Coordinates of C-alpha atoms and ligand atoms in Angstrom, one line a residue:
M1 CA -88.3 116.4 -46.2
D2 CA -90.8 119.0 -44.9
E3 CA -92.1 119.1 -48.4
L4 CA -92.8 115.6 -48.2
L5 CA -94.4 116.1 -44.8
E6 CA -96.7 118.4 -46.5
K7 CA -97.4 116.4 -49.1
Q8 CA -98.7 113.6 -47.0
K9 CA -101.1 115.6 -46.0
L10 CA -102.9 116.6 -49.1
S11 CA -106.4 115.1 -49.7
A12 CA -106.7 112.0 -51.6
D13 CA -107.9 114.4 -54.6
E14 CA -104.8 116.4 -54.7
Y15 CA -102.9 112.8 -55.4
I16 CA -105.6 111.7 -58.2
K17 CA -105.2 115.0 -60.1
E18 CA -101.3 114.8 -60.0
K19 CA -101.3 111.4 -61.4
S20 CA -104.2 111.7 -63.6
N21 CA -102.1 112.8 -66.5
Y22 CA -104.3 115.8 -67.1
L23 CA -107.4 114.3 -66.2
R24 CA -107.2 111.2 -68.5
G25 CA -106.4 108.7 -65.5
T26 CA -107.9 105.4 -66.7
I27 CA -111.4 107.0 -67.9
K28 CA -110.8 104.9 -71.4
E29 CA -110.4 101.9 -69.7
S30 CA -112.9 102.0 -67.1
L31 CA -115.4 102.8 -70.0
S32 CA -114.6 99.6 -71.8
N33 CA -114.8 97.3 -69.0
P34 CA -117.7 95.3 -69.5
L35 CA -118.0 93.7 -66.1
T36 CA -119.2 96.7 -64.0
G37 CA -121.5 99.5 -65.1
A38 CA -119.2 101.6 -62.8
L39 CA -115.9 103.2 -63.3
H40 CA -112.8 102.9 -61.2
P41 CA -113.0 105.0 -58.1
D42 CA -110.1 107.4 -59.3
D43 CA -111.7 107.7 -62.5
V44 CA -115.4 108.7 -60.5
K45 CA -113.2 111.8 -59.3
L46 CA -111.8 112.4 -62.6
I47 CA -114.8 112.1 -65.0
K48 CA -116.3 115.4 -63.0
Y49 CA -113.8 117.5 -65.0
H50 CA -115.4 116.1 -68.1
G51 CA -118.9 117.1 -66.8
S52 CA -120.4 113.8 -65.5
Y53 CA -121.0 112.6 -62.4
Q54 CA -121.4 108.6 -61.6
Q55 CA -124.6 108.0 -59.6
Y56 CA -127.0 105.3 -58.7
D57 CA -130.8 105.2 -58.6
R58 CA -131.4 105.5 -54.9
D59 CA -135.1 104.2 -55.2
L60 CA -134.1 100.9 -56.5
D61 CA -131.2 100.8 -54.0
S62 CA -132.9 98.2 -51.1
E63 CA -133.8 96.2 -54.2
R64 CA -131.0 95.8 -56.0
K65 CA -129.0 94.7 -52.9
R66 CA -131.8 92.4 -51.9
Q67 CA -131.3 90.7 -55.2
K68 CA -127.5 91.0 -54.8
L69 CA -127.0 93.3 -57.7
E70 CA -124.5 96.1 -57.9
P71 CA -126.3 99.7 -57.6
L72 CA -127.8 100.5 -60.8
Y73 CA -125.0 102.7 -61.7
Q74 CA -125.7 105.7 -64.0
F75 CA -124.4 109.1 -65.0
M76 CA -125.3 112.7 -64.9
V77 CA -124.2 114.8 -67.7
R78 CA -124.2 118.7 -67.1
V79 CA -123.9 120.8 -70.3
R80 CA -121.5 123.8 -70.3
V81 CA -124.1 126.8 -71.6
P82 CA -122.1 130.2 -70.7
G83 CA -125.0 132.6 -69.6
G84 CA -127.6 130.1 -70.4
I85 CA -128.3 131.3 -74.0
T86 CA -128.9 128.3 -76.5
T87 CA -130.3 128.6 -79.6
P88 CA -133.3 126.7 -80.5
E89 CA -131.5 124.0 -82.8
Q90 CA -129.3 123.3 -79.8
W91 CA -132.6 123.0 -77.7
L92 CA -133.9 120.5 -79.9
A93 CA -130.6 118.3 -79.9
L94 CA -130.6 118.4 -76.4
D95 CA -134.2 117.6 -75.9
K96 CA -133.7 114.8 -78.3
L97 CA -130.6 113.2 -76.4
S98 CA -132.8 113.3 -73.2
D99 CA -134.7 110.8 -74.7
T100 CA -132.3 108.6 -76.7
H101 CA -129.8 108.3 -73.6
G102 CA -131.6 109.9 -70.5
N103 CA -134.4 109.6 -68.5
G104 CA -136.7 111.7 -71.0
T105 CA -136.3 115.0 -68.7
M106 CA -134.0 117.9 -69.0
K107 CA -133.3 119.7 -65.8
L108 CA -132.7 123.3 -66.0
T109 CA -130.0 124.0 -63.3
T110 CA -129.4 127.0 -60.8
R111 CA -126.6 127.8 -62.7
Q112 CA -127.9 128.0 -66.0
S113 CA -127.0 124.7 -67.3
F114 CA -128.9 121.5 -68.9
Q115 CA -128.4 118.0 -66.6
F116 CA -129.5 114.8 -68.3
H117 CA -129.9 112.2 -65.7
G118 CA -129.9 108.3 -66.1
I119 CA -127.4 107.9 -69.0
L120 CA -125.8 104.3 -68.7
K121 CA -121.8 103.9 -68.9
R122 CA -122.0 102.6 -72.7
S123 CA -124.2 105.7 -73.5
L124 CA -121.9 108.5 -71.9
K125 CA -119.7 108.9 -74.5
P126 CA -122.4 109.2 -77.6
T127 CA -124.0 111.3 -75.5
I128 CA -121.1 113.8 -75.0
K129 CA -120.3 113.7 -78.7
A130 CA -123.6 114.5 -79.6
I131 CA -123.7 117.1 -76.9
N132 CA -120.4 118.6 -78.6
E133 CA -121.8 118.1 -82.1
T134 CA -124.3 121.1 -81.2
L135 CA -121.4 123.4 -80.5
L136 CA -122.0 122.9 -76.8
S137 CA -119.3 121.1 -74.4
T138 CA -119.7 119.7 -70.9
I139 CA -115.8 120.1 -70.0
A140 CA -115.1 121.8 -66.8
T141 CA -119.2 121.6 -65.7
C142 CA -117.7 120.1 -62.5
G143 CA -114.7 119.4 -60.9
D144 CA -111.9 121.8 -59.3
V145 CA -111.8 124.5 -61.9
N146 CA -113.9 127.2 -63.1
R147 CA -117.5 126.2 -63.3
N148 CA -120.1 127.4 -66.1
V149 CA -120.2 131.2 -66.1
M150 CA -123.6 132.8 -65.1
C151 CA -124.9 135.9 -66.7
N152 CA -128.1 137.2 -65.9
P153 CA -130.5 136.9 -68.7
N154 CA -131.9 140.6 -68.0
P155 CA -133.9 141.0 -71.3
Y156 CA -134.9 144.8 -70.7
Q157 CA -131.5 146.3 -71.0
S158 CA -130.8 143.9 -73.6
Q159 CA -128.0 146.0 -75.3
I160 CA -125.8 146.2 -72.1
H161 CA -126.6 142.6 -71.6
E162 CA -125.2 141.4 -74.9
E163 CA -122.0 143.0 -74.1
V164 CA -122.0 141.6 -70.7
Y165 CA -123.0 138.4 -71.9
G166 CA -120.0 138.3 -74.8
I167 CA -117.6 139.2 -71.7
A168 CA -119.1 136.3 -69.7
A169 CA -118.8 133.8 -72.8
K170 CA -114.8 135.1 -72.7
L171 CA -114.3 134.5 -69.5
S172 CA -115.9 130.9 -70.0
E173 CA -113.6 130.2 -72.7
Y174 CA -110.4 131.6 -71.2
F175 CA -110.8 129.6 -68.0
T176 CA -111.7 126.0 -69.9
P177 CA -108.8 123.7 -68.8
K178 CA -106.5 123.8 -72.0
T179 CA -105.7 119.4 -72.0
T180 CA -106.6 117.8 -75.0
A181 CA -107.5 114.7 -72.6
Y182 CA -111.4 115.5 -73.1
H183 CA -111.2 115.8 -76.8
E184 CA -109.1 112.5 -76.7
I185 CA -111.6 110.6 -74.5
W186 CA -115.0 111.9 -75.9
L187 CA -114.4 112.9 -79.6
D188 CA -111.6 110.4 -80.5
Q189 CA -109.3 113.6 -81.4
E190 CA -105.7 112.7 -81.5
K191 CA -103.0 114.6 -79.8
V192 CA -101.4 116.9 -82.3
G193 CA -97.9 116.3 -83.2
G194 CA -97.5 114.5 -79.8
T195 CA -97.1 118.4 -77.8
P196 CA -97.4 117.7 -74.1
D197 CA -100.3 119.3 -72.5
R198 CA -99.8 122.3 -70.2
E199 CA -102.2 124.0 -67.8
P200 CA -100.6 127.7 -67.7
L201 CA -103.3 128.7 -65.1
Y202 CA -104.9 125.6 -63.3
T203 CA -101.0 123.4 -63.4
E204 CA -101.2 119.9 -63.1
T205 CA -103.3 119.9 -59.8
Y206 CA -106.1 122.4 -60.6
L207 CA -107.8 124.3 -58.1
P208 CA -108.2 123.5 -54.8
R209 CA -111.8 123.2 -54.9
K210 CA -114.5 124.1 -57.3
F211 CA -114.5 127.9 -58.5
K212 CA -118.0 130.1 -59.8
I213 CA -118.3 133.1 -61.5
A214 CA -121.4 134.9 -62.1
L215 CA -121.9 138.5 -63.8
T216 CA -125.1 140.5 -63.3
V217 CA -126.9 143.7 -64.7
P218 CA -128.4 145.7 -62.1
P219 CA -131.1 146.2 -61.0
R220 CA -131.7 142.4 -61.3
N221 CA -129.8 139.8 -59.0
D222 CA -131.3 136.5 -60.7
I223 CA -128.4 134.7 -60.5
D224 CA -127.2 135.7 -56.9
V225 CA -123.9 137.1 -57.7
F226 CA -123.1 137.1 -53.8
A227 CA -123.4 133.5 -53.5
N228 CA -120.1 133.0 -56.1
D229 CA -116.7 132.7 -55.5
L230 CA -116.1 135.9 -58.1
G231 CA -119.1 138.1 -58.7
L232 CA -119.2 140.9 -61.1
I233 CA -121.9 143.6 -61.0
A234 CA -122.0 145.3 -64.4
I235 CA -122.1 148.9 -64.1
E236 CA -123.6 151.2 -66.4
E237 CA -123.0 155.2 -66.9
G238 CA -124.6 157.2 -69.4
N239 CA -126.0 153.8 -71.0
E240 CA -122.9 152.3 -71.5
L241 CA -121.1 149.7 -70.0
V242 CA -117.7 151.0 -68.0
G243 CA -116.9 148.1 -66.1
F244 CA -117.6 145.7 -62.9
N245 CA -117.6 146.1 -59.1
V246 CA -115.6 142.7 -58.1
C247 CA -117.3 140.5 -55.1
V248 CA -115.2 137.8 -53.9
G249 CA -115.6 135.0 -51.5
G250 CA -119.4 133.8 -51.9
G251 CA -120.3 130.0 -51.3
L252 CA -123.5 128.8 -49.8
G253 CA -122.3 125.0 -48.8
S254 CA -122.0 123.9 -45.0
T255 CA -121.8 120.8 -43.3
F256 CA -124.3 119.9 -40.4
G257 CA -122.3 119.6 -37.2
D258 CA -118.9 121.0 -38.7
D259 CA -118.9 124.8 -37.6
T260 CA -115.8 125.2 -39.8
T261 CA -118.3 125.2 -42.6
Y262 CA -120.7 127.9 -43.4
A263 CA -122.6 129.9 -46.0
R264 CA -120.8 133.0 -46.7
L265 CA -121.9 135.9 -49.2
A266 CA -119.0 137.6 -51.3
D267 CA -117.8 140.8 -50.2
V268 CA -117.4 143.7 -52.8
I269 CA -113.9 145.0 -53.1
G270 CA -113.9 147.4 -55.9
F271 CA -114.5 148.2 -59.1
V272 CA -112.7 147.4 -62.4
S273 CA -113.0 148.6 -65.8
K274 CA -114.4 146.1 -68.7
E275 CA -111.0 145.9 -70.4
K276 CA -109.2 144.7 -67.4
V277 CA -112.0 142.3 -66.0
I278 CA -110.0 139.0 -67.4
E279 CA -107.1 140.2 -66.0
V280 CA -108.4 140.5 -62.5
S281 CA -110.4 137.3 -62.8
E282 CA -107.4 135.3 -63.5
T283 CA -105.1 136.8 -60.7
I284 CA -108.0 135.9 -58.2
I285 CA -108.1 132.3 -59.2
A286 CA -104.6 132.2 -59.3
I287 CA -104.5 133.2 -55.6
Q288 CA -106.8 130.8 -54.8
R289 CA -104.7 128.4 -56.8
D290 CA -101.9 129.1 -54.4
Y291 CA -103.7 129.8 -51.1
G292 CA -106.3 127.9 -51.2
N293 CA -106.6 124.6 -48.6
R294 CA -105.4 121.6 -50.0
V295 CA -105.6 119.4 -47.1
N296 CA -109.2 119.7 -46.2
R297 CA -111.4 119.8 -49.0
R298 CA -114.6 121.1 -46.8
N299 CA -112.6 124.3 -45.9
A300 CA -111.1 124.7 -49.8
R301 CA -113.4 127.4 -51.5
L302 CA -112.1 130.8 -51.6
K303 CA -114.4 131.8 -48.8
Y304 CA -112.2 130.2 -46.5
T305 CA -109.1 131.1 -48.0
I306 CA -110.3 134.8 -47.6
D307 CA -111.5 134.3 -44.2
K308 CA -108.3 132.8 -43.2
G309 CA -106.0 135.4 -44.4
G310 CA -108.6 138.4 -44.0
L311 CA -110.2 140.6 -46.6
E312 CA -107.5 143.4 -46.4
W313 CA -105.0 140.4 -47.0
F314 CA -106.7 139.5 -50.0
V315 CA -107.2 142.9 -51.3
D316 CA -103.3 143.5 -50.9
E317 CA -102.2 140.8 -52.6
L318 CA -104.4 141.1 -55.8
N319 CA -103.3 144.8 -56.1
S320 CA -99.6 143.6 -55.6
R321 CA -100.0 140.9 -58.2
L322 CA -101.8 142.9 -60.4
G323 CA -99.0 145.9 -60.1
W324 CA -101.9 148.2 -59.9
E325 CA -104.7 149.0 -57.4
I326 CA -108.5 148.4 -58.3
E327 CA -110.8 150.9 -57.5
S328 CA -113.1 151.8 -55.0
P329 CA -116.7 150.2 -55.6
R330 CA -119.1 152.2 -57.7
N331 CA -122.7 152.3 -56.7
Y332 CA -125.4 150.0 -57.7
H333 CA -129.1 149.0 -56.7
F334 CA -130.4 145.3 -57.1
D335 CA -134.4 145.2 -56.1
T336 CA -134.8 141.4 -56.8
N337 CA -133.0 137.8 -57.0
G338 CA -136.3 136.5 -58.6
D339 CA -137.5 136.4 -62.3
E340 CA -140.0 138.2 -63.9
Y341 CA -142.5 136.6 -65.6
G342 CA -144.7 136.9 -69.2
W343 CA -143.5 139.2 -72.1
L344 CA -140.9 142.1 -71.5
K345 CA -139.9 144.3 -74.3
G346 CA -135.9 144.7 -74.5
T347 CA -134.1 147.8 -75.3
N348 CA -133.5 146.1 -78.8
G349 CA -137.1 146.3 -79.7
K350 CA -137.5 142.6 -79.4
W351 CA -139.7 140.6 -76.7
F352 CA -138.7 138.1 -74.3
Y353 CA -141.1 135.6 -72.6
T354 CA -140.2 134.4 -69.2
L355 CA -141.6 131.1 -68.3
F356 CA -142.1 129.3 -65.1
V357 CA -140.6 126.0 -65.0
E358 CA -140.8 123.9 -61.5
N359 CA -137.8 123.2 -60.3
G360 CA -136.3 123.6 -63.7
R361 CA -137.5 120.4 -65.1
V362 CA -138.6 119.8 -68.4
K363 CA -141.0 116.9 -68.9
D364 CA -144.5 115.8 -70.0
E365 CA -147.4 115.1 -67.7
K366 CA -151.0 114.9 -67.8
G367 CA -152.5 118.1 -69.0
Y368 CA -149.2 119.7 -68.9
K369 CA -146.9 118.9 -71.9
L370 CA -144.0 121.2 -71.1
K371 CA -141.4 119.2 -73.2
K372 CA -143.6 118.8 -76.2
A373 CA -144.6 122.2 -76.2
L374 CA -141.1 123.5 -75.8
R375 CA -139.9 121.4 -78.8
E376 CA -142.6 122.8 -80.9
V377 CA -141.7 126.5 -79.8
A378 CA -138.2 125.8 -80.7
L379 CA -139.3 124.5 -84.0
V380 CA -140.8 128.0 -85.2
L381 CA -138.7 130.2 -83.4
N382 CA -136.6 132.0 -86.4
K383 CA -132.9 132.1 -86.1
D384 CA -132.4 135.1 -84.3
A385 CA -134.3 134.0 -81.4
D386 CA -132.6 132.0 -78.5
M387 CA -133.8 129.8 -75.3
R388 CA -132.6 131.4 -72.2
L389 CA -132.1 129.4 -69.0
T390 CA -132.5 131.7 -66.0
G391 CA -130.5 131.3 -62.7
N392 CA -133.8 130.3 -61.0
Q393 CA -134.4 127.3 -63.1
N394 CA -136.8 129.0 -65.3
L395 CA -136.9 129.6 -69.1
I396 CA -137.1 132.9 -71.4
I397 CA -137.9 132.4 -74.8
G398 CA -135.9 135.5 -76.3
N399 CA -135.3 137.8 -78.9
I400 CA -139.0 137.3 -80.6
E401 CA -140.6 139.8 -83.2
E402 CA -143.9 141.3 -82.2
K403 CA -145.5 139.5 -85.1
D404 CA -144.5 135.9 -83.7
K405 CA -145.6 136.6 -80.1
D406 CA -149.1 134.9 -80.9
V407 CA -147.9 131.9 -82.4
I408 CA -145.8 131.4 -79.1
E409 CA -148.5 131.6 -76.6
V410 CA -150.8 129.7 -78.9
I411 CA -148.3 126.6 -78.4
L412 CA -148.0 127.0 -74.8
A413 CA -151.6 127.1 -74.0
Q414 CA -152.5 124.0 -76.5
H415 CA -150.1 121.9 -74.0
G416 CA -151.6 123.3 -71.0
V417 CA -148.7 125.3 -69.8
L418 CA -150.1 128.8 -69.7
N419 CA -152.7 130.0 -67.2
N420 CA -152.3 127.5 -64.5
P421 CA -154.2 128.3 -61.2
K422 CA -151.8 126.8 -59.3
L423 CA -149.3 129.7 -60.2
T424 CA -149.2 131.5 -56.9
G425 CA -146.8 134.3 -55.9
L426 CA -145.1 131.3 -54.0
R427 CA -144.9 129.3 -56.6
L428 CA -143.6 131.5 -59.2
N429 CA -140.8 132.1 -56.6
S430 CA -139.6 128.8 -55.4
M431 CA -136.6 126.3 -56.4
A432 CA -135.7 123.2 -55.5
C433 CA -132.2 121.4 -56.1
V434 CA -132.5 117.7 -57.5
A435 CA -131.8 115.8 -54.6
L436 CA -133.4 112.1 -54.5
N437 CA -133.2 109.9 -56.3
T438 CA -130.2 110.8 -57.9
C439 CA -128.1 113.0 -55.7
S440 CA -125.9 110.8 -53.7
L441 CA -125.9 113.7 -50.7
A442 CA -129.4 114.1 -50.7
F443 CA -131.0 113.5 -47.0
A444 CA -134.0 114.3 -47.9
E445 CA -136.4 115.2 -51.2
A446 CA -136.5 118.5 -52.4
E447 CA -137.5 118.9 -56.1
R448 CA -140.1 115.9 -55.9
Y449 CA -141.7 117.0 -52.8
L450 CA -141.6 120.9 -52.8
P451 CA -144.7 121.2 -55.4
S452 CA -147.0 119.4 -53.0
L453 CA -145.7 121.4 -50.1
I454 CA -146.5 124.5 -52.0
D455 CA -150.0 123.4 -52.5
K456 CA -150.3 123.5 -48.8
L457 CA -148.8 126.3 -48.0
D458 CA -150.7 128.3 -50.6
V459 CA -153.7 127.2 -48.7
L460 CA -152.5 129.2 -45.5
L461 CA -151.4 132.2 -47.8
T462 CA -154.5 132.2 -49.3
K463 CA -156.5 132.4 -46.0
N464 CA -154.4 135.7 -45.6
G465 CA -154.8 137.0 -48.9
L466 CA -151.1 136.8 -49.6
Q467 CA -151.8 134.5 -52.6
T468 CA -150.0 136.7 -55.4
D469 CA -147.0 137.8 -53.0
E470 CA -143.5 137.2 -54.0
I471 CA -142.2 135.1 -51.1
N472 CA -139.1 133.4 -52.1
I473 CA -138.8 129.8 -51.0
R474 CA -136.1 127.3 -51.5
M475 CA -135.5 123.7 -50.8
T476 CA -132.4 121.5 -50.9
G477 CA -132.0 118.0 -49.8
C478 CA -129.0 118.6 -47.9
P479 CA -127.1 121.9 -46.5
N480 CA -124.9 122.4 -49.7
G481 CA -127.4 124.6 -50.6
C482 CA -127.5 123.8 -54.7
G483 CA -130.9 125.2 -54.7
R484 CA -129.1 128.4 -53.1
S485 CA -131.8 127.7 -49.8
P486 CA -129.5 129.6 -47.6
L487 CA -131.1 132.8 -49.6
G488 CA -134.4 131.7 -49.5
E489 CA -136.6 134.1 -47.4
I490 CA -137.9 131.0 -46.5
G491 CA -135.3 128.2 -46.8
L492 CA -135.8 124.4 -45.9
V493 CA -133.0 121.9 -45.9
G494 CA -133.3 118.5 -45.6
R495 CA -132.0 116.8 -42.4
A496 CA -133.3 113.4 -43.0
V497 CA -136.3 111.7 -45.2
G498 CA -139.4 114.1 -44.1
R499 CA -137.4 116.1 -42.0
Y500 CA -136.1 119.8 -42.7
N501 CA -134.2 122.8 -40.9
L502 CA -136.5 125.8 -41.5
Y503 CA -134.5 129.0 -42.1
L504 CA -136.1 132.7 -42.5
G505 CA -135.1 136.0 -42.9
A506 CA -132.9 136.3 -46.3
S507 CA -133.5 139.4 -48.1
H508 CA -135.3 139.8 -51.5
N509 CA -132.6 140.8 -53.5
G510 CA -130.1 138.2 -51.7
D511 CA -127.8 140.4 -50.3
R512 CA -128.6 138.9 -46.8
L513 CA -128.6 134.9 -45.9
N514 CA -131.3 133.4 -44.0
T515 CA -131.1 132.2 -40.3
L516 CA -132.0 128.9 -38.4
Y517 CA -135.2 129.1 -36.9
K518 CA -136.3 125.8 -36.3
E519 CA -134.8 122.1 -36.7
M520 CA -136.0 118.5 -37.8
L521 CA -139.6 119.9 -38.7
S522 CA -141.9 117.5 -40.7
E523 CA -144.2 118.8 -43.0
E524 CA -147.0 119.3 -40.3
G525 CA -144.5 121.2 -38.1
I526 CA -143.5 123.6 -41.4
L527 CA -147.2 124.3 -41.8
E528 CA -147.8 124.8 -38.0
T529 CA -144.9 126.9 -37.7
L530 CA -145.6 129.0 -40.9
D531 CA -149.3 129.6 -40.5
P532 CA -149.0 132.3 -37.7
I533 CA -145.8 133.9 -39.2
F534 CA -148.1 134.5 -42.5
S535 CA -151.0 135.6 -40.5
A536 CA -148.5 138.0 -38.8
Y537 CA -146.9 139.1 -42.2
A538 CA -150.7 139.9 -43.9
L539 CA -151.8 142.3 -40.5
E540 CA -148.5 143.8 -39.5
R541 CA -146.1 144.2 -42.4
G542 CA -145.1 147.7 -43.6
E543 CA -145.9 149.1 -47.1
G544 CA -143.9 147.3 -49.7
E545 CA -142.1 145.2 -47.0
H546 CA -141.0 141.8 -48.1
F547 CA -141.4 138.9 -46.3
G548 CA -137.5 138.2 -45.1
D549 CA -137.5 141.5 -43.9
F550 CA -140.6 141.6 -42.0
V551 CA -139.3 138.3 -39.9
V552 CA -136.0 140.1 -39.3
R553 CA -137.9 143.7 -37.9
K554 CA -140.4 141.7 -35.8
G555 CA -137.5 139.9 -34.3
I556 CA -138.6 136.3 -35.4
V557 CA -135.2 135.6 -36.3
E558 CA -132.4 137.5 -35.5
V559 CA -129.6 138.3 -38.3
T560 CA -126.5 136.5 -37.3
D561 CA -124.5 137.0 -40.3
R562 CA -123.0 140.2 -41.6
P563 CA -124.6 141.7 -44.9
V564 CA -122.5 141.9 -47.9
K565 CA -119.6 143.9 -47.0
I566 CA -118.7 146.8 -49.7
L567 CA -115.1 147.8 -48.8
C568 CA -115.7 151.5 -49.3
F569 CA -117.5 153.7 -51.6
S570 CA -115.9 156.6 -54.0
E571 CA -116.8 160.0 -53.6
N572 CA -119.9 160.1 -56.5
G573 CA -121.0 156.8 -55.4
Ligands
LIG1 FE1 -124.8 121.6 -56.3 C1 -122.7 119.0 -55.4 C2 -126.4 119.6 -58.2 C3 -125.7 124.2 -58.1 C4 -123.5 123.6 -53.8 N1 -124.3 119.3 -56.9 C5 -123.6 118.8 -56.2 C6 -124.3 117.6 -56.9 C7 -123.0 117.1 -57.9 C8 -123.6 115.9 -55.8 C9 -122.4 115.4 -55.8 O1 -121.3 115.8 -55.6 O2 -122.6 114.1 -56.1 C10 -125.6 117.5 -57.4 C11 -125.7 116.6 -58.2 C12 -127.4 116.4 -58.0 C13 -127.9 115.3 -59.1 O3 -128.3 114.3 -59.3 O4 -128.0 116.0 -60.3 C14 -125.6 119.0 -57.5 N2 -126.0 121.9 -57.8 C15 -126.6 121.2 -58.7 C16 -127.7 121.3 -59.6 C17 -128.1 120.5 -60.2 C18 -128.9 122.0 -58.7 C19 -130.1 121.9 -59.4 O5 -131.1 121.4 -59.0 O6 -130.3 123.1 -59.8 C20 -127.1 122.7 -59.7 C21 -126.1 122.6 -61.0 C22 -125.4 124.1 -61.2 C23 -124.4 124.0 -62.7 O7 -125.4 123.9 -63.6 O8 -123.4 123.9 -62.4 C24 -125.9 122.8 -58.7 N3 -124.7 123.7 -56.4 C25 -125.2 124.5 -56.9 C26 -125.3 125.8 -56.0 C27 -125.7 127.4 -56.6 C28 -125.0 128.1 -57.4 O9 -123.7 127.9 -57.5 O10 -125.6 129.2 -57.8 C29 -124.4 125.8 -55.3 C30 -124.1 126.8 -53.8 C31 -123.3 127.8 -54.1 C32 -121.9 127.1 -54.0 O11 -121.2 126.5 -54.7 O12 -121.5 127.5 -52.8 C33 -124.0 124.4 -55.0 N4 -123.0 121.3 -55.1 C34 -123.0 122.3 -54.1 C35 -122.1 121.8 -53.1 C36 -121.2 122.5 -51.8 C37 -120.1 123.1 -52.0 C38 -119.3 123.6 -50.6 O13 -118.3 124.5 -51.4 O14 -119.6 123.5 -49.7 C39 -121.8 120.4 -53.3 C40 -121.1 119.2 -52.7 C41 -119.6 119.7 -53.0 O15 -118.8 120.4 -53.6 O16 -118.9 118.7 -52.3 C42 -122.7 120.2 -54.8
LIG2 FE1 -127.7 116.8 -53.7 FE2 -127.7 118.3 -51.4 FE3 -127.1 119.8 -54.2 FE4 -129.5 119.2 -53.3 S1 -128.2 120.7 -52.1 S2 -128.3 118.6 -55.3 S3 -129.1 117.2 -51.8 S4 -126.1 118.2 -52.9

C-alpha cells in the first residue's frame, strides 16, 4: 500500500519510461501516422532518448493558427560525438545531411555535439540512419541518461589529451543505454534470438533526470567542468596522466520564481586513479539513480540529491558502495574557460587551428561562406586530421601537418572566414543558446540577437580601449542555461521578448557563478547599464584583472554563491 502511494506521487515521466518497454513506446506507430506531423505525446518524451526533440517553428506559429493548421511540427536531431572529435569524412556526411533533410545549417553545441533543425517526421528515420552510417549515433544525446561525454580539445598537451579523450570515449560507450529499441526503430535491426532487454545500470525507469559528464586537462577549463553532474579534472604528474579529481553536483538550470531551483557548481570531492575512473563514475550514477527525486523533475538533478543529503553523506555513500575510499583531491589550476584562436602546435608536433564559429551556427551568408569553406577544408584534409568541436561552440581543425597549414588558410580566406574585423575580444568570447525559433522553452531571442547586441557593446568597449580584452559574454533565451549564461562574466538571460536579466561577476576560468545585477532590461537598458561599468573597468582595473573579478572587487555585484568547494587537500597539494 505504502509502495502504491509512493508510486502515485511519481512524475508522469516515470510512468512513461516504465511502460515504454525499454524506450520503444509507440514510436514506430507514431512515425507512420500520416495524419499529423507530430508524435503521440508519450513518444514525444521517449524520442528524446533516441536523440531527437519534437519542435515547431515558432516564427510561423500565429500564421498557422490563423489558417487553422496544426503547428509546423519538425524535429531537432542531436548527434553523439564523445569529446567532439569527428573525421573529415563524418563532417562531410553531416554537412550533406543538413542540406538534404535539415534547414541547411548545423549547430555546434555547447556540449560538443552537432544539432540539425527543421527535420520533418518523414525524414527522421533516414536522417538517423544516415548518421549511424557515418559511425556516429544519436542515442542518449537527450533523455534521463548520461549525455554526450565532453572532453576538452586541449591541443597543446596532445599526448595527455589523447589518453583523456580515450577515457571519455570509453565512458560514453559504457554508459550508453543497452536497449535494442534504438536499433530496431531506426536501423531496422531485429532483436537477436528474442533475448529480453536489460539495463543493468539504468533499469527500466532509467535515471531521474539527465546526467552530464565532462573531462578536462588543465590549465584549460574550456568545457566548464564545474557545470556537470560529474566532472573529471585530469591530473598529470611527470608528464603522465595519473588520474582525475572528481567533481560532483554541477548544473546550471533554474526556473524563474521557483527558489527551490538554482545554478550550482560542482564540488571537488577527491582523486581517483585513471584505472578506477569508470568504477567511480558508475557508482556515482547509481547513487543518483537510487536517491534522485523522481517526484519533481525540477529538483531531480544530482545537485539537488547532494544538497538534500549533504556532501559528506554523498562521499560516505560513495566510499561505502566502492568498498574503498577515494583520495584527497590533487592540486590543479585553471586559467580560462575560453578558447584560444588561431594556430597552436601540439606536443605531438602537429598543428591545430581554432576557428571562431559565432554561436556555433555553421551556415553560409553573403561574404561569409563558413559552411562551404569547412566543406572544402574537410575535402583536402588527410586522414590523420580531425575536426573537433569545442565546448564553446567553436571548431578546431586538428592534427595538421606543417606543410598543409597554408592550404587551409587559403580556403578560409577565399570564403571570407579569416580576418573578420568584427572579431573583437568580446565576440570571440561570446556564446548563445539556440532559443527562438525552435526552442519551445525560450522567452527571448539568444543566438539570433547576440551578434547585433555585440556590435553595439563593441562601440562602448572601443571607446574605452577595451576592444581586444577577453571579456566573456553568454546569452540564453531562458534560465535553463544552455549557453552556460550563469558562468558568463556578463550573463544575459531572456525574461520576455526583448527583455533580459543581466548577471555579472563570474570568474574567467569557470569556478565562480555570476550574480543577478539588473532585471528586465531592454537593449537600451543593457547598453546604459554596461557603459559606465566598462569605463570604470578601463580606468580602475588591476594588472591582468579580468572583468568578472573587477566587478566583484569593486562591489558592483556581491558574490552570493559559494565558490567551488574543494573537500580537502592532500599534504603535497
Ligand atoms: Fe540545453 C533543454 C539546447 C546545453 C540545460 N536544451 C534544452 C532544449 C532541448 C529545450 C527543450 O527541452 O525543449 C534545447 C533545444 C533547443 C533547440 O531548438 O535546439 C536545448 N542545450 C541546448 C544546446 C543546443 C544549446 C546550444 O545552443 O548549444 C546545448 C546542447 C548540448 C548537447 O549537445 O548535448 C545545450 N543545456 C545545455 C547546457 C550546457 C552544458 O551542458 O554544458 C545546460 C546547462 C548545464 C546543465 O545541464 O545544468 C543545459 N537544457 C538545459 C536545461 C535545464 C536543466 C536543468 O537541470 O534545469 C533544459 C530544460 C530541461 O532539461 O528541462 C534544457
Ligand atoms: Fe532553450 Fe532556454 Fe536552453 Fe536557450 S537556455 S536553448 S531558450 S532551453
